[in-house]
Every structure is written in C-alpha cells, then in structure tokens.
Short mmCIF file of C-alpha atoms and ligand atoms in Angstrom, two decimals:
data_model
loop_
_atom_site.label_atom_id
_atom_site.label_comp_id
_atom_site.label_asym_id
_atom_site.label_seq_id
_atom_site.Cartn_x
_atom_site.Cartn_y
_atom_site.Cartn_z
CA UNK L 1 0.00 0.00 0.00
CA UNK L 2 1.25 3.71 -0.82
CA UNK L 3 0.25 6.78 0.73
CA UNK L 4 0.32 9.31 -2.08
CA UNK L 5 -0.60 12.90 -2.40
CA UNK L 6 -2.27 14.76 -4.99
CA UNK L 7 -1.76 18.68 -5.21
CA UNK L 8 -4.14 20.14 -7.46
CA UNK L 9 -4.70 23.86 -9.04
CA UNK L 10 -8.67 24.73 -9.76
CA UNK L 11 -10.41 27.39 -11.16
CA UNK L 12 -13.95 26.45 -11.85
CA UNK L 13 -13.17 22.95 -10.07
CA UNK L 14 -12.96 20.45 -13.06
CA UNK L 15 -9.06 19.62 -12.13
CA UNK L 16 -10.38 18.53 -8.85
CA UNK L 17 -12.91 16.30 -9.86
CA UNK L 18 -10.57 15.12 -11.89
CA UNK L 19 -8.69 14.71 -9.07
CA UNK L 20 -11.22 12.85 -6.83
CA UNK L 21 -11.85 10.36 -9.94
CA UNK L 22 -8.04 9.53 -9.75
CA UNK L 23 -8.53 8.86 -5.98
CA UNK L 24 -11.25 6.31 -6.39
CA UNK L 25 -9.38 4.33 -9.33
CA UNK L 26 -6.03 4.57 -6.94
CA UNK L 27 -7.37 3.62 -4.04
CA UNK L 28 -9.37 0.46 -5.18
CA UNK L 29 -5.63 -0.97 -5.43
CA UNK L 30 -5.62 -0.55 -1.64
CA UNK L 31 -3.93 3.23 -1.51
CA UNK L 32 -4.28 5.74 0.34
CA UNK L 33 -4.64 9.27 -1.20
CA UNK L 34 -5.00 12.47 0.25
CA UNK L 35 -6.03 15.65 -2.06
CA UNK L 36 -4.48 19.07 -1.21
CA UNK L 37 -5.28 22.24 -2.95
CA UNK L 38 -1.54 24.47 -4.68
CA UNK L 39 -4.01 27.20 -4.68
CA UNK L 40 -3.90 28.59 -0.92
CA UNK L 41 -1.35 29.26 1.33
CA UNK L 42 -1.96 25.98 3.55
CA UNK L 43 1.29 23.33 3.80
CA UNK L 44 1.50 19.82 3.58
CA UNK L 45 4.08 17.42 5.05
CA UNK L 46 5.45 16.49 1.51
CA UNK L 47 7.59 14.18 3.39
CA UNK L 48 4.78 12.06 4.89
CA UNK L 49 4.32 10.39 1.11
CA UNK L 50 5.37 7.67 -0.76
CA UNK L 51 4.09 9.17 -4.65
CA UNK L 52 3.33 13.00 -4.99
CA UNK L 53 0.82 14.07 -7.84
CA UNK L 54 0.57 17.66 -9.22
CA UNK L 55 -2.35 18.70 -11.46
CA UNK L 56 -3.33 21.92 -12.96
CA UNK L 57 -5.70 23.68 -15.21
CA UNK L 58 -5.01 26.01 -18.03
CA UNK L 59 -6.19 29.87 -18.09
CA UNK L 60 -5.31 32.10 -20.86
CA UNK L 61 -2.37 30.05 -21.87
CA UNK L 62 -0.79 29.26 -19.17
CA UNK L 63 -0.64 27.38 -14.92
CA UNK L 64 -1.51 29.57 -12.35
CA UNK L 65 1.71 31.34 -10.72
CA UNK L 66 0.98 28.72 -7.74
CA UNK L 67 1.85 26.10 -9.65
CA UNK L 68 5.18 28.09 -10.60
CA UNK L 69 6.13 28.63 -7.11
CA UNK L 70 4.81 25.16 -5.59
CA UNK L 71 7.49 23.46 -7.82
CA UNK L 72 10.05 25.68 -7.18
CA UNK L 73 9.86 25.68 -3.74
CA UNK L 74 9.00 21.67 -3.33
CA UNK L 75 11.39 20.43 -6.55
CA UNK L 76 13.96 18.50 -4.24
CA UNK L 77 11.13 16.63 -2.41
CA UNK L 78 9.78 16.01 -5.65
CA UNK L 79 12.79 14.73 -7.23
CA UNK L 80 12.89 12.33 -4.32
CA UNK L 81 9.85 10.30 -4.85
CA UNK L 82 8.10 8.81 -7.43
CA UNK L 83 6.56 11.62 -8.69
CA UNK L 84 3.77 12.87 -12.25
CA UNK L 85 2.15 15.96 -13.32
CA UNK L 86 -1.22 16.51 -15.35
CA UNK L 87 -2.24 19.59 -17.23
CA UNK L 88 -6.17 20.30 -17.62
CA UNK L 89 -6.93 22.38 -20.96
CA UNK L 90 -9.47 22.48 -23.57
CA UNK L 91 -6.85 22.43 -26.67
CA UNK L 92 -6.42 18.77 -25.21
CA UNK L 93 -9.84 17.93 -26.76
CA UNK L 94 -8.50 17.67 -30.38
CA UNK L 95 -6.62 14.05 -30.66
CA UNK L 96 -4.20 15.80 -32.12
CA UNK L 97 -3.39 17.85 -28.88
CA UNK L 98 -4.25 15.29 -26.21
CA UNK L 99 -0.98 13.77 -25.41
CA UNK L 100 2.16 15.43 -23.72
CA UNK L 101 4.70 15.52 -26.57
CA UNK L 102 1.72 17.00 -28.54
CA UNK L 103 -0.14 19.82 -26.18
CA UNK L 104 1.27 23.29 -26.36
CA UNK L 105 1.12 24.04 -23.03
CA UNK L 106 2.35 21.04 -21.77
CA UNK L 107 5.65 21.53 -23.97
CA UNK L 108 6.20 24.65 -23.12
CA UNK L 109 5.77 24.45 -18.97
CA UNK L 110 7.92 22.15 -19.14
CA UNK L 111 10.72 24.32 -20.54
CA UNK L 112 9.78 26.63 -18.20
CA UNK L 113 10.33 24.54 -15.36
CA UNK L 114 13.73 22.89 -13.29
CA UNK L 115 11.37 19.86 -12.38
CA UNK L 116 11.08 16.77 -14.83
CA UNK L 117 8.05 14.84 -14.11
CA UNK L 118 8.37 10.85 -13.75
CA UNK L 119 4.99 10.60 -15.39
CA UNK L 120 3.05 12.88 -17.27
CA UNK L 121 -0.38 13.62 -19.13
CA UNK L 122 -2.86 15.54 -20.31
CA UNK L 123 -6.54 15.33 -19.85
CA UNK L 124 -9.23 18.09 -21.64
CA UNK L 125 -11.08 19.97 -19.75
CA UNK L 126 -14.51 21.15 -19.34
CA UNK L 127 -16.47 24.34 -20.96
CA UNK L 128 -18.74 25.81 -18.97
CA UNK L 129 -19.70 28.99 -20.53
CA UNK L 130 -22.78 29.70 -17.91
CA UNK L 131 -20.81 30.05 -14.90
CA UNK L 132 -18.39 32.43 -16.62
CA UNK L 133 -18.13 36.11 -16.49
CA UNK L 134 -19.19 38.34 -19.47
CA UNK L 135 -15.80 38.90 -20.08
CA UNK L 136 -14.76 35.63 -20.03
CA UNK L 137 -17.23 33.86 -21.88
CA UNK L 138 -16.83 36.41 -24.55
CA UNK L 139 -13.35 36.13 -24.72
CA UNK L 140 -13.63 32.07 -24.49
CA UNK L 141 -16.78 31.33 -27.17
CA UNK L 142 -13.86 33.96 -29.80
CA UNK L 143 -10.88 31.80 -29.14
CA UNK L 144 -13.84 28.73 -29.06
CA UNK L 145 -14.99 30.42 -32.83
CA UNK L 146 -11.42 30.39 -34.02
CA UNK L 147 -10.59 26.71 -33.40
CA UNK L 148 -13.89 25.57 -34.60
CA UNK L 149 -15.46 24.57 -30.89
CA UNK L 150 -18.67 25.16 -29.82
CA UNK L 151 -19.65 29.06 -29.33
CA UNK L 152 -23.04 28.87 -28.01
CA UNK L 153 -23.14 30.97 -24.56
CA UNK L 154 -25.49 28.07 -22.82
CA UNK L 155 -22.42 25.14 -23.81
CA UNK L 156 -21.61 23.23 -20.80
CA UNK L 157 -19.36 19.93 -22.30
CA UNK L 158 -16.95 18.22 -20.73
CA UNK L 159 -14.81 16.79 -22.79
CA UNK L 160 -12.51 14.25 -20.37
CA UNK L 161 -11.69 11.57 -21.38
CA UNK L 162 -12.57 9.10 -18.45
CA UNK L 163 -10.75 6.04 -19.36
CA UNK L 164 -7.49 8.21 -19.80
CA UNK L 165 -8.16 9.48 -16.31
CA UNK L 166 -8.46 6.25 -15.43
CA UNK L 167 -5.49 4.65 -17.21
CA UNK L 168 -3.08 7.65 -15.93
CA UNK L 169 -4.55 6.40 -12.15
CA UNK L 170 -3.63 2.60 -12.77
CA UNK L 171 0.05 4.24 -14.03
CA UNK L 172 0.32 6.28 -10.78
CA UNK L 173 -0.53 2.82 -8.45
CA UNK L 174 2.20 1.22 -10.59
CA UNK L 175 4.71 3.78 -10.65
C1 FMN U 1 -11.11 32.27 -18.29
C2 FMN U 1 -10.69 30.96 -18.90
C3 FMN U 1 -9.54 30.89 -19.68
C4 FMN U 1 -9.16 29.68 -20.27
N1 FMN U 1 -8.04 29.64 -21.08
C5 FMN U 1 -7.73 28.50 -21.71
C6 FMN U 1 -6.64 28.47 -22.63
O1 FMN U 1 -5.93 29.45 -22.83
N2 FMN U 1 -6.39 27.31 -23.26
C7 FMN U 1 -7.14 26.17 -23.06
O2 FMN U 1 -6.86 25.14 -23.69
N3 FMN U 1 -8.15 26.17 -22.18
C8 FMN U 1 -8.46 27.31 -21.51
N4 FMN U 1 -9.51 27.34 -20.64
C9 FMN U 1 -10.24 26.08 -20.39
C10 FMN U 1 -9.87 25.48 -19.04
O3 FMN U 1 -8.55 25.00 -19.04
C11 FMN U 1 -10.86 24.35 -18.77
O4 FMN U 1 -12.14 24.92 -18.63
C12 FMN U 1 -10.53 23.55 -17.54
O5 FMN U 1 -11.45 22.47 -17.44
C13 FMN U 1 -10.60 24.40 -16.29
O6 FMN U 1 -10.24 23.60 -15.20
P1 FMN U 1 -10.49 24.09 -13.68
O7 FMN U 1 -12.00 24.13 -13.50
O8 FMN U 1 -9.85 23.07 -12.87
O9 FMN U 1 -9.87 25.43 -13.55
C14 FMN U 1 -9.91 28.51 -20.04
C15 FMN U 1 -11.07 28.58 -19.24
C16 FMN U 1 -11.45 29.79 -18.68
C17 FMN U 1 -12.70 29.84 -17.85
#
C-alpha cells in the first residue's frame, strides 16, 4: 500500500474532480490518497508520502503562478519520490493535442520549469460557458470560434476523457 498525495490547481473545479476520480481508481488498489489544494497558502508534510501528484488547469495560456512557485519551492522533495504531473486544458480535446509531446502548453511548462516529471499527461477539460463572467465567456466562445469549438453561450461539455483518467490512475498505483 502507498500513501500518495495529490496537489491540485482549480479554477472552476474540473481539475479537482478530476482529481477525486483519480482517488477512487487509486485507491481500489488498496492506496491511500490524500487531495491538497496548490491554490492557498496551507502546507503539507510532503515528506509524509510515498508518490506526490501535481495537477493543474489552463487559463489564458498558461498554470496559475501557484503552480510556478509550488514546484520551485518543493522540486527537491519532488525529485525524491516517485513523482507525475497533469495539465487540464481544452486544446487537449483535439486528438491531435491530447498527449504530452503534442499539447502546447504542456511543452512549453515544461521548458519553463527545473522539475522533470516521472509521469506525465494531459486530460481536456470542461467548458462551462454559464458560470463564466461576461468577459470571459466572450473572450472564451472567440478563441472557441477560431478553433472551430462550440460558441453557443449556454455550452456546458466536458470533454474528459474518463478512461485516460483512469489509465493515468492505474500508471500512478504502478509507478
Ligand atoms: C477564463 C478561462 C480561460 C481559459 N483559457 C484557456 C486556454 O488558454 N487554453 C485552453 O486550452 N483552455 C483554456 N480554458 C479552459 C480550461 O482550461 C478548462 O475549462 C478547464 O477544465 C478548467 O479547469 P479548472 O475548472 O480546474 O480550472 C480557459 C477557461 C477559462 C474559464
């Protein structure tokens, strides 16, 4: 049994349901996992785990700054155990964007970053125009318009694939 530890970044909460699906397929191979939110101030005893799981959503092209600064200040633990990272996106929902040597942002965090992830993937994310602001919908159902998605303002999809989530939780119990 491993006691492993899943850090997550959220917006609009689809990376943590995301997150609490990966639980359920981990733990019916008799783990433990604990969930812990990057985006508030609130520590956790990295050292307490056997496997440490980071997973974050895209907004306007890029991880939130917590993710940044979580790896930064964490990448020796990290290094230390057997360790993956997951980006959320919507890009990821064309097959021809859905893998890590394929999604943009993906390719270029990791440039941006000291930390080299054991394991890595990329899931697509969820549209929810509804619970956005004006501002954001607007700017969301363009960039939606441009890359052919849907650009109706009452859209919710979620376009996850739920056996990938699935498969990337069997790889984390393995790794
Ligand atoms: C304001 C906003 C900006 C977004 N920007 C991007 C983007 O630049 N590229 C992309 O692929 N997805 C983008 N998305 C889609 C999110 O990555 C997707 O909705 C994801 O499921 C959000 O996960 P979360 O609820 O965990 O934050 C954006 C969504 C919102 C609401």
């Amino acid at each position: 049994m491993a006691n492993i530890l899943i850090m997550y970044s959220t917006t609009d909460g689809h990376t943590l349901e995301i997150c609490q699906y990966l639980k359920k397929v981990i733990e019916r191979k008799d783990n433990r996992v604990t969930l812990h939110s990057m985006d508030d101030d609130s520590s956790v005893d990295m050292s307490a785990f056997d496997k440490i799981v980071l997973g974050a959503s895209i907004r306007y092209g890029k991880h939130g700054k917590q993710v940044y600064r979580y790896i930064k200040n964490n990448q020796q633990i990290l290094d230390s155990k057997p360790n993956a990272f997951f980006s959320v996106n919507v890009v990821a929902r064309k097959p021809e964007k859905n893998r890590p040597e394929t999604n943009p942002y993906l390719k270029k965090f990791l440039k941006q970053i000291a930390w080299q992830p054991r394991e890595l993937a990329v899931f697509a994310g969820k549209l929810n125009y509804p619970i956005y602001t004006l501002w954001d919908r607007q700017i969301i159902r363009f960039i939606m318009w441009m890359t052919k998605g849907p650009t109706d303002p009452d859209t919710v999809i979620d376009f996850t694939d739920w056996n990938q989530v699935e498969a990337f939780g069997q790889l984390v119990s393995d790794m």
